[in-house]
XYZ file of C-alpha atoms in Angstrom:
299
model
C -8.396 96.170 176.211
C -4.932 95.841 177.726
C -5.837 92.444 179.178
C -7.145 91.246 175.810
C -3.902 92.300 174.177
C -1.865 90.335 176.703
C -4.000 87.248 176.111
C -3.427 87.505 172.358
C 0.326 87.815 172.933
C 0.251 84.791 175.233
C -1.380 82.698 172.512
C 1.253 83.816 170.023
C 4.027 82.896 172.447
C 2.457 79.498 173.055
C 2.684 78.834 169.319
C 6.475 79.093 169.652
C 6.620 76.313 172.256
C 6.597 73.292 169.844
C 9.408 74.731 167.746
C 11.336 75.707 170.867
C 11.023 72.178 172.255
C 12.313 70.711 168.982
C 15.344 73.007 169.108
C 16.042 72.132 172.744
C 15.713 68.381 172.170
C 17.531 68.058 168.850
C 19.990 70.995 168.934
C 20.882 71.774 172.534
C 20.218 68.393 174.157
C 22.860 66.517 172.113
C 25.469 69.098 173.172
C 25.835 67.098 176.386
C 27.554 64.475 174.261
C 30.434 66.885 173.571
C 32.047 65.499 176.699
C 33.007 62.515 174.513
C 35.653 64.761 172.920
C 37.535 64.686 176.235
C 37.130 60.954 176.870
C 38.471 57.649 175.641
C 34.870 56.846 174.890
C 33.625 53.274 174.857
C 29.954 52.749 173.941
C 29.690 49.797 176.337
C 30.774 52.001 179.249
C 28.697 55.050 178.356
C 29.375 58.712 179.130
C 29.949 58.176 182.839
C 31.977 54.984 182.631
C 34.473 55.996 179.946
C 37.892 57.159 181.113
C 38.849 60.839 180.944
C 41.561 61.673 178.396
C 41.670 65.473 178.552
C 42.969 67.058 175.354
C 44.549 63.877 173.979
C 41.933 63.580 171.232
C 42.654 67.135 170.059
C 46.395 66.491 170.025
C 45.733 63.363 167.988
C 43.685 65.129 165.299
C 46.252 67.921 164.906
C 48.939 65.297 164.376
C 46.955 63.454 161.709
C 48.887 63.783 158.430
C 45.714 64.434 156.418
C 44.090 66.935 158.823
C 45.741 70.079 157.410
C 44.840 68.999 153.898
C 41.230 68.278 154.919
C 40.947 71.680 156.597
C 42.367 73.385 153.505
C 39.968 71.506 151.226
C 36.999 72.425 153.407
C 37.809 76.133 153.435
C 38.624 76.270 149.708
C 35.447 74.470 148.628
C 33.266 76.454 151.041
C 34.709 79.819 149.947
C 34.094 78.995 146.289
C 30.535 77.951 147.117
C 29.907 81.196 149.018
C 31.229 83.354 146.167
C 29.377 81.483 143.421
C 26.324 81.232 145.681
C 26.200 85.029 145.636
C 27.227 85.794 142.063
C 24.929 83.289 140.314
C 21.596 84.125 142.037
C 22.243 87.880 142.061
C 23.002 87.823 138.335
C 19.978 85.654 137.572
C 17.659 87.826 139.693
C 18.826 90.947 137.841
C 18.233 89.256 134.483
C 14.812 87.944 135.470
C 13.854 91.367 136.761
C 14.269 92.736 133.224
C 11.751 90.252 131.760
C 8.397 91.904 131.255
C 6.260 88.856 130.489
C 5.224 87.274 133.792
C 4.547 83.847 132.278
C 8.094 83.563 130.940
C 9.549 84.938 134.155
C 7.639 82.518 136.400
C 8.394 79.572 134.129
C 12.133 80.225 134.377
C 11.849 80.666 138.147
C 10.124 77.307 138.463
C 12.647 75.481 136.276
C 15.731 76.778 138.121
C 14.068 76.248 141.532
C 13.179 72.573 140.996
C 16.646 71.082 141.785
C 16.480 72.655 145.243
C 13.825 70.094 146.231
C 15.879 67.078 145.141
C 18.150 65.271 147.581
C 21.831 64.775 146.852
C 21.206 61.042 146.550
C 19.098 61.697 143.454
C 21.295 64.485 142.120
C 24.425 62.359 142.585
C 22.913 59.732 140.307
C 22.114 62.406 137.735
C 25.656 63.785 137.989
C 27.134 60.315 137.496
C 25.155 59.921 134.279
C 25.898 63.419 132.972
C 29.631 63.292 133.762
C 30.287 59.664 132.824
C 33.558 59.458 130.816
C 32.024 56.942 128.399
C 28.357 57.866 127.911
C 28.021 61.184 129.762
C 26.439 64.141 127.981
C 29.289 66.503 128.884
C 32.011 64.227 127.524
C 29.991 63.535 124.377
C 29.719 67.270 123.727
C 33.454 67.650 124.360
C 34.057 64.873 121.840
C 32.382 66.975 119.147
C 35.321 69.387 119.453
C 37.967 66.662 119.570
C 38.516 66.858 123.350
C 39.355 63.604 125.097
C 36.918 62.323 127.770
C 37.550 63.463 131.348
C 36.565 61.481 134.430
C 35.375 64.546 136.349
C 34.290 62.671 139.485
C 37.485 60.618 139.622
C 39.971 63.358 138.802
C 41.326 65.121 141.886
C 42.004 68.331 139.937
C 38.446 68.628 138.613
C 36.506 67.319 141.593
C 36.328 70.525 143.769
C 35.007 72.540 140.825
C 32.417 69.865 140.058
C 31.258 70.182 143.674
C 30.941 73.959 143.396
C 29.129 73.985 140.048
C 26.721 71.226 141.052
C 25.987 73.029 144.329
C 25.218 76.223 142.421
C 22.982 74.280 140.030
C 21.024 72.875 142.961
C 20.584 75.972 145.121
C 20.917 79.124 143.032
C 17.198 78.975 142.213
C 16.364 79.465 145.878
C 18.819 82.361 146.155
C 17.348 83.925 143.030
C 13.896 84.032 144.612
C 15.354 85.635 147.755
C 17.029 88.391 145.738
C 13.959 88.898 143.555
C 12.013 89.510 146.760
C 14.666 92.060 147.763
C 14.201 93.844 144.443
C 10.508 94.417 145.166
C 11.421 96.534 148.219
C 13.256 99.141 146.099
C 11.249 102.318 145.555
C 10.290 102.625 141.829
C 10.520 106.419 142.169
C 14.298 106.070 142.365
C 14.385 104.552 138.873
C 12.094 107.267 137.523
C 14.373 109.960 138.932
C 17.414 108.186 137.472
C 15.818 108.048 134.002
C 15.079 111.787 134.170
C 18.740 112.388 135.058
C 19.797 110.354 132.021
C 21.016 107.211 133.766
C 20.993 104.047 131.656
C 20.315 100.474 132.747
C 23.864 99.819 133.907
C 24.013 102.928 136.092
C 20.548 102.214 137.500
C 21.710 98.718 138.425
C 24.973 99.919 139.971
C 23.676 102.930 141.896
C 20.110 101.866 142.766
C 19.487 98.135 142.395
C 22.625 96.727 144.036
C 22.605 99.205 146.970
C 18.932 98.384 147.493
C 19.780 94.675 147.620
C 22.773 95.235 149.925
C 21.060 94.344 153.242
C 19.975 90.958 151.881
C 23.383 90.386 150.269
C 25.086 91.150 153.602
C 22.718 88.800 155.426
C 23.308 85.919 153.005
C 27.072 86.492 153.072
C 27.110 86.559 156.857
C 25.222 83.294 157.067
C 27.595 81.814 154.498
C 30.700 82.886 156.428
C 29.292 81.338 159.596
C 29.014 78.016 157.806
C 32.330 78.241 155.981
C 33.454 74.911 157.450
C 30.264 73.257 156.173
C 31.351 72.322 152.680
C 28.365 70.001 152.212
C 28.590 66.497 153.657
C 25.603 65.079 151.731
C 26.977 66.249 148.419
C 30.588 65.208 148.970
C 29.704 61.832 150.485
C 27.526 60.899 147.506
C 30.034 62.047 144.891
C 33.532 61.421 146.208
C 35.769 58.349 146.157
C 39.220 57.487 147.582
C 40.784 58.711 144.347
C 39.761 62.326 145.073
C 40.459 62.433 148.826
C 43.418 64.711 148.137
C 41.193 67.607 147.017
C 37.668 66.486 147.949
C 37.931 65.206 151.517
C 36.373 67.661 154.008
C 35.984 67.839 157.782
C 32.519 66.252 157.807
C 33.598 63.242 155.749
C 36.669 62.854 157.972
C 34.401 62.845 161.032
C 32.228 60.216 159.355
C 35.164 57.906 158.684
C 36.718 58.396 162.118
C 33.474 57.901 164.014
C 31.333 55.456 162.064
C 33.972 53.556 160.084
C 36.965 53.459 162.460
C 34.864 53.715 165.678
C 37.096 56.463 167.106
C 34.172 58.280 168.701
C 36.233 60.566 170.939
C 38.442 61.716 168.070
C 35.457 62.270 165.763
C 33.696 64.333 168.436
C 36.859 66.385 168.974
C 37.018 67.205 165.257
C 33.346 68.203 165.286
C 33.841 70.407 168.370
C 36.847 72.080 166.754
C 34.765 72.799 163.662
C 31.897 74.244 165.717
C 34.250 76.486 167.690
C 35.846 77.930 164.532
C 32.395 78.424 162.958
C 31.248 80.295 166.083
C 34.242 82.647 165.865
C 33.686 83.260 162.148
C 29.980 83.986 162.429
C 30.646 86.358 165.353
C 33.261 88.151 163.253
C 30.895 88.343 160.292
C 28.212 90.000 162.458
C 30.723 92.630 163.564
C 31.900 93.279 160.001
C 28.314 93.483 158.707
C 27.519 96.211 161.231
C 30.804 98.094 160.801
C 31.016 98.211 157.008
C 27.345 97.977 155.984
C 25.694 99.407 159.096
C 23.491 96.335 159.135
C 22.350 94.484 162.228
C 21.066 90.940 162.004
C 19.815 90.971 165.586
């Protein structure tokens, strides 16, 4: 019996091998290329033929006049996305949980979940049409109230908020399903006891529902903090233009321009390594805070 159990476990472990190989090849294997950050890298010379430059690339990026602004933009946009990425799906999941008719509930779930499956290439085209200053739906509706058209995607003041709202529109359906799943784990007897004690809907939500969802909320927040320097390259690249670099340029788009447009491969790699190092520190800190303040362990 013991031998049979070990054989079953071996088969289960073998099923992990393909996924493990993919991670090793595509996630850990390319890390060898981080040495480029410390080289004056020339593609014709390769990793071993390029001259060693030490920390010159890092000194260069910190002296770039736009680097501090790019870092500030990245953090600001990412923080807004994290906050709205929590508030919107939690609110929607609470509202959907109050709907008794399953057909209506599932229909709404499907509608809000659909944008999650669309790429930013497609959604960027939709956003261009919706926010067009001449024929866009939003500006037409604003015109009904006598408000002048606004070029949302070309206005540096509006652009970060367009990024945040469009990101919420795309992904809050997925978050809603996650939090709805968390709601199913709450013991219904707690609500029955609360009703007997005279608690209304608001108090039930505050003292039972939200605490019951707390582990999932902490997990999603922790994952969000770890990726705080990932403000969304696909989205920004498909929506931004030189006119909004002041408020819309982020680390990933800077890396793209330095590496693939200006061919400064060493500098681009140095920026990427700096970003990864800061993300590592933040996600480590978030794990500690999650355990200390919510008594929640991810691992």
